[in-house]
mmCIF file of C-alpha atoms in Angstrom:
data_model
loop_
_atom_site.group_PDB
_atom_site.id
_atom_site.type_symbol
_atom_site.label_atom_id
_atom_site.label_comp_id
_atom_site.label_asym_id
_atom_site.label_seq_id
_atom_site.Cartn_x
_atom_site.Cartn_y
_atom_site.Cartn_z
ATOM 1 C CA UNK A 1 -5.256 -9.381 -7.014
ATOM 2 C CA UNK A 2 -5.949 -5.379 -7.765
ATOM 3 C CA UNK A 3 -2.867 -3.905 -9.154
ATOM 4 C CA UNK A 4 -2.114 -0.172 -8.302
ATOM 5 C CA UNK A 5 -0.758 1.563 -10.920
ATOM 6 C CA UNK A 6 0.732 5.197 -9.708
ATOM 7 C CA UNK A 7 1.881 7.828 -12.102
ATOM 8 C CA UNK A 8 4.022 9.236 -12.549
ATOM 9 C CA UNK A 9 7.178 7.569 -10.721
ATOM 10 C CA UNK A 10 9.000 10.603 -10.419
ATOM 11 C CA UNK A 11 8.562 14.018 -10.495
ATOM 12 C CA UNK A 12 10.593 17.107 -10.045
ATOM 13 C CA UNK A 13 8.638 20.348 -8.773
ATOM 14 C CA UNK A 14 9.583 23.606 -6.820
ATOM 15 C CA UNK A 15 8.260 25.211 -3.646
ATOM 16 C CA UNK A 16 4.919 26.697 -4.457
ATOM 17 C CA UNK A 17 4.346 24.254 -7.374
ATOM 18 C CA UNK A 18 0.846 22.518 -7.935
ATOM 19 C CA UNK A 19 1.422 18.726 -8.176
ATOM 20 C CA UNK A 20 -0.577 16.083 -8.956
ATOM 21 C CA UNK A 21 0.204 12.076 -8.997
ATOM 22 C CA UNK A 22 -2.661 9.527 -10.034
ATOM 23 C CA UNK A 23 -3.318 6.263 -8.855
ATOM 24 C CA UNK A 24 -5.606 3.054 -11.421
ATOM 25 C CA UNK A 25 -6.539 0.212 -10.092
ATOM 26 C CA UNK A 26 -6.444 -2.657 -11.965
ATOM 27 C CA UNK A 27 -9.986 -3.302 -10.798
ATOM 28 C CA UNK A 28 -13.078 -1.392 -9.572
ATOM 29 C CA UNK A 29 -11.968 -0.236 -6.091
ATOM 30 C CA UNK A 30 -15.040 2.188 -4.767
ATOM 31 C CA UNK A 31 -13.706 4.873 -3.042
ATOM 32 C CA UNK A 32 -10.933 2.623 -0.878
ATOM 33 C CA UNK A 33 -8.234 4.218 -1.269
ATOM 34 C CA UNK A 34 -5.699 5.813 0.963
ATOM 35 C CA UNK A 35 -2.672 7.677 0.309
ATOM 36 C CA UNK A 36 0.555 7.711 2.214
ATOM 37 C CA UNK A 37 3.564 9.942 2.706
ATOM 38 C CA UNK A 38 7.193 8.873 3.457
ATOM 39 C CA UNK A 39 10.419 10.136 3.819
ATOM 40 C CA UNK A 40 13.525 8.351 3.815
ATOM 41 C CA UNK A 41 14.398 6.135 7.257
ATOM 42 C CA UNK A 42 10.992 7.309 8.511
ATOM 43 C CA UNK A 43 7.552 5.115 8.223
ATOM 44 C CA UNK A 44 4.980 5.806 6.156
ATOM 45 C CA UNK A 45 2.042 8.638 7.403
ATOM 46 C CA UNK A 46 -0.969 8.581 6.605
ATOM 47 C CA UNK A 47 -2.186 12.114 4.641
ATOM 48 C CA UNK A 48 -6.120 10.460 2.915
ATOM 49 C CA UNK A 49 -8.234 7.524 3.509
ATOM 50 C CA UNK A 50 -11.449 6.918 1.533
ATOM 51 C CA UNK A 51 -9.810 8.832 -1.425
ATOM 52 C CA UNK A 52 -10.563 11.762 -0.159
ATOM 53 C CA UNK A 53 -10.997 12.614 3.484
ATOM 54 C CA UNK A 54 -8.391 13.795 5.051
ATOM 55 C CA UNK A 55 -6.413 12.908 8.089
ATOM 56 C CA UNK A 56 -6.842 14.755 11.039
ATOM 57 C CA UNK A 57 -3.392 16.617 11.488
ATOM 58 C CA UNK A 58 -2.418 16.760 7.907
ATOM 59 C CA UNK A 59 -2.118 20.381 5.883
ATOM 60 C CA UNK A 60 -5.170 21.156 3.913
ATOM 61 C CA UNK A 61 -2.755 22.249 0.751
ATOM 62 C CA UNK A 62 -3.463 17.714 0.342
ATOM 63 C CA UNK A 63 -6.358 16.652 -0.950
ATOM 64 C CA UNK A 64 -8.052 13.207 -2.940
ATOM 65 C CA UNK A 65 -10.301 12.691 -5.674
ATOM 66 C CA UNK A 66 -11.410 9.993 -7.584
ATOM 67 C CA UNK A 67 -13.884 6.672 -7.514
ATOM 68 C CA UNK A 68 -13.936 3.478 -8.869
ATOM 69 C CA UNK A 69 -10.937 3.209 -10.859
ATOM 70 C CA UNK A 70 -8.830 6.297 -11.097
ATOM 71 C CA UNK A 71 -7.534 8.842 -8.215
ATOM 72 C CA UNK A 72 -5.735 11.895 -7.718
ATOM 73 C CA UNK A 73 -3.292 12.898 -4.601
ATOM 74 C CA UNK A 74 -3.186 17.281 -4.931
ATOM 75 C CA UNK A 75 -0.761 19.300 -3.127
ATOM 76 C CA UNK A 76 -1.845 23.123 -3.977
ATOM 77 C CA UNK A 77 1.367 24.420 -3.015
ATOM 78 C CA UNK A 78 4.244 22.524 -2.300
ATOM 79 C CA UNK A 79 6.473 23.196 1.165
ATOM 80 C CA UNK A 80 9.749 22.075 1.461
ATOM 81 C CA UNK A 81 8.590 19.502 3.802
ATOM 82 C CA UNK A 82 6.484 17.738 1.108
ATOM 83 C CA UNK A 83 9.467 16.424 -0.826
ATOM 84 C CA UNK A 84 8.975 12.973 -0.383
ATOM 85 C CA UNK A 85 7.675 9.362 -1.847
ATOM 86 C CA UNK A 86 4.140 8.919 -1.659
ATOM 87 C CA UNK A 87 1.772 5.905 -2.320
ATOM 88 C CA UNK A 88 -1.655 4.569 -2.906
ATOM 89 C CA UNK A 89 -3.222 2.016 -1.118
ATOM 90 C CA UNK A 90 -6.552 -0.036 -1.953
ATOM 91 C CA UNK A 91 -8.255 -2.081 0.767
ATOM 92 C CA UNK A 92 -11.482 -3.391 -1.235
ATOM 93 C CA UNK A 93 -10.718 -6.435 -2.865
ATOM 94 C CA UNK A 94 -8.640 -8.146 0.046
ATOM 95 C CA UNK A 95 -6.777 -10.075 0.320
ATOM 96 C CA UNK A 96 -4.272 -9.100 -0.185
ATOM 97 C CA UNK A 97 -4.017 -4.989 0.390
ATOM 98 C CA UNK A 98 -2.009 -3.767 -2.782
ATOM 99 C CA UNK A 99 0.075 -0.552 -2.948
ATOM 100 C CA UNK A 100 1.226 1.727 -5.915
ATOM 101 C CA UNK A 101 4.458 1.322 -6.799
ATOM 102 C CA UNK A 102 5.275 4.970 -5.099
ATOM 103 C CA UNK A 103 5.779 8.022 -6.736
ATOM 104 C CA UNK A 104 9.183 10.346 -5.517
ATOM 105 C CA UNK A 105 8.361 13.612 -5.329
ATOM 106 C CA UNK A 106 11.862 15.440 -5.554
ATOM 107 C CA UNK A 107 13.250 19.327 -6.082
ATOM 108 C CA UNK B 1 -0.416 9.140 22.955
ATOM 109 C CA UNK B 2 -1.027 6.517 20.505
ATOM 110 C CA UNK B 3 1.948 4.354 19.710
ATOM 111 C CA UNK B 4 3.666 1.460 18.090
ATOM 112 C CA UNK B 5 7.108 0.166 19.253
ATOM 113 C CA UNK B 6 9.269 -1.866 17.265
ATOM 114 C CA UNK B 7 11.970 -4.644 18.445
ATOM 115 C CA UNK B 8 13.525 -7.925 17.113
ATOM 116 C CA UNK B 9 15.093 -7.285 14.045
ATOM 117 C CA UNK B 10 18.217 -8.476 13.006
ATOM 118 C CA UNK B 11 20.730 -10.919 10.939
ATOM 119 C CA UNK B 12 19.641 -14.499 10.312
ATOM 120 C CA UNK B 13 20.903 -17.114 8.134
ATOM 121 C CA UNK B 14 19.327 -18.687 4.904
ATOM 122 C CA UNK B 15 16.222 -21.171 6.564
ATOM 123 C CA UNK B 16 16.652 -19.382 9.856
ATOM 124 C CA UNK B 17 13.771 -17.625 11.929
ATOM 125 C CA UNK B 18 13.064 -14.607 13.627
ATOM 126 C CA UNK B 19 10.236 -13.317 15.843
ATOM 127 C CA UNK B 20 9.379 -9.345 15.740
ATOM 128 C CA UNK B 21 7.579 -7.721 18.510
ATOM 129 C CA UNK B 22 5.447 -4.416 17.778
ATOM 130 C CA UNK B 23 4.509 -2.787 21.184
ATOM 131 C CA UNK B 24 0.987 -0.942 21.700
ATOM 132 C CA UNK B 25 0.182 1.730 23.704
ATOM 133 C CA UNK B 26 -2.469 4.485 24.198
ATOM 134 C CA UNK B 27 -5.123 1.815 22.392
ATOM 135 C CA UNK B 28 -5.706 -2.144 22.982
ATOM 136 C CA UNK B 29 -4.600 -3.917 20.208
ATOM 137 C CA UNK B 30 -7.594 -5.803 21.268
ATOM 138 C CA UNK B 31 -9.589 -3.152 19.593
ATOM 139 C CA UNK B 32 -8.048 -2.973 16.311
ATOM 140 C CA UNK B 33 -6.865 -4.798 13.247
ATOM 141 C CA UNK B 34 -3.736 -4.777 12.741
ATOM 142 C CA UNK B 35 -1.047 -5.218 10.433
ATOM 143 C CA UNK B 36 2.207 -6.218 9.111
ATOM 144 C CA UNK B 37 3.951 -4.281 6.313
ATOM 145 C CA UNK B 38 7.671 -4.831 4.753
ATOM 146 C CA UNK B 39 9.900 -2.921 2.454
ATOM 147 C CA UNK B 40 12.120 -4.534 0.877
ATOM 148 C CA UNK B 41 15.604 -1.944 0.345
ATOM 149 C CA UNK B 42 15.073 0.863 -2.114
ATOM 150 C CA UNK B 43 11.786 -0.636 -2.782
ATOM 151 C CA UNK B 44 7.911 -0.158 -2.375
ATOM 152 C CA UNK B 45 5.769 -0.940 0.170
ATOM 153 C CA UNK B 46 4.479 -4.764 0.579
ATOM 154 C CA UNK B 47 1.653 -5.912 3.269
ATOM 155 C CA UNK B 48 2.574 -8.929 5.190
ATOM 156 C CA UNK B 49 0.112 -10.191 7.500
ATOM 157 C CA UNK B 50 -3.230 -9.290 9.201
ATOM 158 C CA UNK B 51 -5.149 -10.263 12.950
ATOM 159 C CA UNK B 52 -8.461 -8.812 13.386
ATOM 160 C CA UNK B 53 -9.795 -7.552 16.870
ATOM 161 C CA UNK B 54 -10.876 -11.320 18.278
ATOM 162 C CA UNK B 55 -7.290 -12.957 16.464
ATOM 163 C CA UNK B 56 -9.465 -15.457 14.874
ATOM 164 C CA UNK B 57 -9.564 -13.798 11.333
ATOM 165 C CA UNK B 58 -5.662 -13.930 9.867
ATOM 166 C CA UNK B 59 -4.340 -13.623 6.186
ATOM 167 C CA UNK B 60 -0.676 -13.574 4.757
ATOM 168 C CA UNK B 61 0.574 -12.640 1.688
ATOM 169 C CA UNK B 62 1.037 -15.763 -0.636
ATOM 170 C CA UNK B 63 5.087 -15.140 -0.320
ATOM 171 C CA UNK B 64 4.816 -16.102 3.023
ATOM 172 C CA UNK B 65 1.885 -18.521 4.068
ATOM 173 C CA UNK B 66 3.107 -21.052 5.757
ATOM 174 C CA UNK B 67 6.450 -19.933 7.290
ATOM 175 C CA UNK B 68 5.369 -16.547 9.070
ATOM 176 C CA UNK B 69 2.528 -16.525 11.674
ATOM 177 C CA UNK B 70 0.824 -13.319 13.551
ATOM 178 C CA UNK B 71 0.091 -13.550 17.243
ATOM 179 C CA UNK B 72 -1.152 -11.180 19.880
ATOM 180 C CA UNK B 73 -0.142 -10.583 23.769
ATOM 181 C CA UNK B 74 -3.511 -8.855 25.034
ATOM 182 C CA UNK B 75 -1.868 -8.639 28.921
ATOM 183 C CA UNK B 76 0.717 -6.836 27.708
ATOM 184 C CA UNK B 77 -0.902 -5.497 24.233
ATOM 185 C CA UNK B 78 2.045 -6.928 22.538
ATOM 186 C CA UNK B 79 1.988 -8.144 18.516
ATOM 187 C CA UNK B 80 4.249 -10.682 17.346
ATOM 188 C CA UNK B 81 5.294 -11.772 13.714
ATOM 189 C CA UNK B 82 6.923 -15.084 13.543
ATOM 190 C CA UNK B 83 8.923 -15.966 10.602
ATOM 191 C CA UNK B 84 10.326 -18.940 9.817
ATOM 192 C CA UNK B 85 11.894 -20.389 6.894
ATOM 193 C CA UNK B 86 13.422 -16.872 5.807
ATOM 194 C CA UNK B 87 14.739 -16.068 2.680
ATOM 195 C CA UNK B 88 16.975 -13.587 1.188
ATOM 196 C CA UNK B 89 14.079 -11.836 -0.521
ATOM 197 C CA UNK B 90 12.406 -11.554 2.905
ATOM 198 C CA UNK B 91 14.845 -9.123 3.711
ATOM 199 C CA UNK B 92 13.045 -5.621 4.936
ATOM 200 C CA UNK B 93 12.191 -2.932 6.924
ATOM 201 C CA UNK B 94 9.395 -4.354 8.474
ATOM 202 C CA UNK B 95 6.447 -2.217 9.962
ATOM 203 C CA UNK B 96 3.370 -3.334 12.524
ATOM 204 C CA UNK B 97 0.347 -0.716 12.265
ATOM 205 C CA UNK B 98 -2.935 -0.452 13.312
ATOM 206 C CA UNK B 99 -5.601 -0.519 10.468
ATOM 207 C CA UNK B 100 -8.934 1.181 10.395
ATOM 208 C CA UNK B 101 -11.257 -1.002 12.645
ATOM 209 C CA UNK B 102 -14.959 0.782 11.608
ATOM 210 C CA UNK B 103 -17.331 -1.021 9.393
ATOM 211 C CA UNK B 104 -17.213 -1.221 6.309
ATOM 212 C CA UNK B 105 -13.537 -1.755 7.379
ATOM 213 C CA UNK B 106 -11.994 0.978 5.046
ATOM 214 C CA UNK B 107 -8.106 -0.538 5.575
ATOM 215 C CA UNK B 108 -6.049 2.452 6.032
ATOM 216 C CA UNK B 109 -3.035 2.498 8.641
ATOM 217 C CA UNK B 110 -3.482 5.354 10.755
ATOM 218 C CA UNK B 111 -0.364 4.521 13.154
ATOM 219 C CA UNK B 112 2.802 3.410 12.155
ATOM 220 C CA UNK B 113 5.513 1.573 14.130
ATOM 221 C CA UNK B 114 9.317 2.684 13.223
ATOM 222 C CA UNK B 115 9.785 -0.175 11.405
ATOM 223 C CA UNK B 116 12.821 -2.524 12.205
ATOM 224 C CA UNK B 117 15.167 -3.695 9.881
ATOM 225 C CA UNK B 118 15.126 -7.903 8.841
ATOM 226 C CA UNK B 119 18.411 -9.224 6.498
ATOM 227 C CA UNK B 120 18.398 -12.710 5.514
ATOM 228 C CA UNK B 121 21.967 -13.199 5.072
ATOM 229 C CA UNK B 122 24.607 -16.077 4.901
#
């Protein structure tokens, strides 16, 4: 199975902040890779598929990078509605799907 | 609108089953893959199960092959997990959604249901 590695597994920012969390595979992934958004009691949204397309809907402050191994999740300038946990996802060597672990994004 | 509906959660004993229900509208579930994904309390996220568009193409996580099973209700675009056997560390939020149905099929989840909540209790 891939294994998702995210890092880091928490981080503490402030409104207007550039973050960045990063995402290794275990394996040699492509570019499938999506990253998800979720608050508490909700379920997860979708924000990037393909490691870096974006969403239709979703602020373009988010964006992806990365290939093969190693991917970024950017947020150029956090809102207080990004405050959140937030995971990767790789769909190429299936089954199974594998997830990150999450990373929690807090204040 | 696009939508996922949630119902059947609950309490159930040690060896006990359970059936969930994830309710489609706005798309045929027909159409799509789809997919089961748990979360276990103050934990990640874990995929379950998948059906593919025709139902004949199925997989399950190793924790669970051979006690849960994924059906479909295309007349009433109904999804269905069956679990059987449960165990304590089946206990979860557990979450239908619709996966990316293009080829190459690229896997992402672009609708959600609200997730209902599964304890495997004695």
């Amino acid at each position: 199975d891939v294994q998702m590695t995210q890092s880091p597994s928490d981080l503490s920012a402030s409104v207007g902040d550039r973050v960045t969390i990063t995402c290794r595979s275990s394996h040699p992934i492509s570019d499938y890779l999506n990253w998800y958004q979720q608050k508490p009691g909700q379920a997860p949204k979708l924000l990037i598929h393909s490691a870096s397309t974006l969403q239709g809907g979703v602020p373009s402050r988010f964006s992806g990078s990365g290939s093969v191994r190693d991917f970024t999740l950017t947020i150029s300038s956090l809102q207080p509605e990004d405050f959140a946990t937030y995971y990767c996802q790789q769909h190429y060597n299936t089954p199974p799907t594998t997830f990150g672990q999450g990373t929690r994004l807090e204040i | 609108e696009e939508q996922l509906v949630q119902s059947g959660g609950g309490l159930v004993q040690p060896g006990g089953s359970l059936r969930l229900s994830c309710a489609a509208s706005g798309f045929s579930l027909s159409d799509s893959w789809m997919y089961w994904v748990r979360q276990a309390p103050g934990k990640g996220l874990e995929w379950v199960a998948w059906m593919n568009q025709d139902g004949r193409e199925k997989a399950f996580v190793a924790s669970v092959k051979g006690r849960f099973t994924v059906s479909r209700d295309d007349a009433e675009n109904y999804l269905f997990l069956q679990m059987s056997s449960l165990r304590v560390e089946d206990t979860a939020v557990y979450y239908c959604a619709r996966g990316h149905s293009g080829y190459p099929r690229r896997g992402y989840f672009d609708i959600w249901g609200q997730g209902v909540l599964v304890t495997v209790s004695s």
